[in-house]
Amino acid sequence: MTTSSMATILQAQSLLMAEHDVTSETALGLLVWESDRRSATVADVATGVCAALAAGRVADVDGLLRATA
């Protein structure tokens, strides 16, 4: 795993924590769960989360959270 991948994962984790008031463990778990569901890397999912929130597409991330409820 590269340093930039790790930074992206940590950024997505922080964004999920701030946006949805979840713990760091829950935020990381969501990223891992979604990566498994998509057969993608955690870094790919984290990149998507960061991009969605940066573009104001909170609904995309909300769907991720609802799917795990």
mmCIF file of C-alpha atoms in Angstrom:
data_model
loop_
_atom_site.group_PDB
_atom_site.id
_atom_site.type_symbol
_atom_site.label_atom_id
_atom_site.label_comp_id
_atom_site.label_asym_id
_atom_site.label_seq_id
_atom_site.Cartn_x
_atom_site.Cartn_y
_atom_site.Cartn_z
ATOM 1 C CA MET A 1 0.000 0.000 0.000
ATOM 2 C CA THR A 2 1.362 3.388 -0.928
ATOM 3 C CA THR A 3 1.514 6.422 1.296
ATOM 4 C CA SER A 4 -0.990 8.220 -0.922
ATOM 5 C CA SER A 5 -3.430 5.292 -0.669
ATOM 6 C CA MET A 6 -3.154 5.332 3.099
ATOM 7 C CA ALA A 7 -3.662 9.113 3.161
ATOM 8 C CA THR A 8 -6.795 8.753 1.019
ATOM 9 C CA ILE A 9 -8.190 6.053 3.304
ATOM 10 C CA LEU A 10 -7.527 8.180 6.379
ATOM 11 C CA GLN A 11 -9.120 11.206 4.707
ATOM 12 C CA ALA A 12 -12.247 9.226 3.793
ATOM 13 C CA GLN A 13 -12.398 7.811 7.299
ATOM 14 C CA SER A 14 -12.196 11.324 8.770
ATOM 15 C CA LEU A 15 -14.826 12.635 6.377
ATOM 16 C CA LEU A 16 -17.218 9.830 7.262
ATOM 17 C CA MET A 17 -16.630 10.451 10.960
ATOM 18 C CA ALA A 18 -17.317 14.185 10.620
ATOM 19 C CA GLU A 19 -20.215 13.935 8.190
ATOM 20 C CA HIS A 20 -22.092 11.106 9.894
ATOM 21 C CA ASP A 21 -20.930 11.148 13.505
ATOM 22 C CA VAL A 22 -19.569 7.615 13.500
ATOM 23 C CA THR A 23 -16.504 6.224 15.259
ATOM 24 C CA SER A 24 -13.212 5.682 13.460
ATOM 25 C CA GLU A 25 -13.769 1.936 13.657
ATOM 26 C CA THR A 26 -17.206 2.218 12.080
ATOM 27 C CA ALA A 27 -15.923 4.496 9.311
ATOM 28 C CA LEU A 28 -13.094 2.121 8.466
ATOM 29 C CA GLY A 29 -15.466 -0.832 8.660
ATOM 30 C CA LEU A 30 -17.771 0.857 6.152
ATOM 31 C CA LEU A 31 -14.887 1.337 3.744
ATOM 32 C CA VAL A 32 -13.807 -2.290 4.092
ATOM 33 C CA TRP A 33 -17.373 -3.598 3.803
ATOM 34 C CA GLU A 34 -18.015 -1.569 0.664
ATOM 35 C CA SER A 35 -14.721 -2.621 -0.901
ATOM 36 C CA ASP A 36 -15.648 -6.264 -0.327
ATOM 37 C CA ARG A 37 -19.120 -5.724 -1.744
ATOM 38 C CA ARG A 38 -17.698 -4.094 -4.885
ATOM 39 C CA SER A 39 -14.669 -6.380 -5.165
ATOM 40 C CA ALA A 40 -12.558 -3.233 -5.136
ATOM 41 C CA THR A 41 -9.711 -1.998 -3.007
ATOM 42 C CA VAL A 42 -10.340 0.026 0.124
ATOM 43 C CA ALA A 43 -8.314 2.824 -1.483
ATOM 44 C CA ASP A 44 -10.673 2.850 -4.500
ATOM 45 C CA VAL A 45 -13.715 3.112 -2.258
ATOM 46 C CA ALA A 46 -12.024 5.816 -0.174
ATOM 47 C CA THR A 47 -11.246 7.785 -3.335
ATOM 48 C CA GLY A 48 -14.907 7.573 -4.320
ATOM 49 C CA VAL A 49 -16.080 8.697 -0.879
ATOM 50 C CA CYS A 50 -13.706 11.677 -0.923
ATOM 51 C CA ALA A 51 -14.780 12.640 -4.444
ATOM 52 C CA ALA A 52 -18.487 12.315 -3.623
ATOM 53 C CA LEU A 53 -18.220 14.473 -0.522
ATOM 54 C CA ALA A 54 -16.006 17.045 -2.277
ATOM 55 C CA ALA A 55 -18.612 17.321 -5.043
ATOM 56 C CA GLY A 56 -21.426 17.676 -2.514
ATOM 57 C CA ARG A 57 -22.881 14.260 -3.352
ATOM 58 C CA VAL A 58 -23.613 13.353 0.255
ATOM 59 C CA ALA A 59 -26.464 11.127 -0.905
ATOM 60 C CA ASP A 60 -23.914 8.739 -2.456
ATOM 61 C CA VAL A 61 -22.246 8.302 0.913
ATOM 62 C CA ASP A 62 -25.572 8.149 2.713
ATOM 63 C CA GLY A 63 -26.479 5.182 0.513
ATOM 64 C CA LEU A 64 -23.326 3.421 1.688
ATOM 65 C CA LEU A 65 -24.325 3.977 5.303
ATOM 66 C CA ARG A 66 -27.944 2.900 4.780
ATOM 67 C CA ALA A 67 -26.823 -0.287 3.062
ATOM 68 C CA THR A 68 -24.969 -1.352 6.187
ATOM 69 C CA ALA A 69 -27.738 -0.511 8.659
#
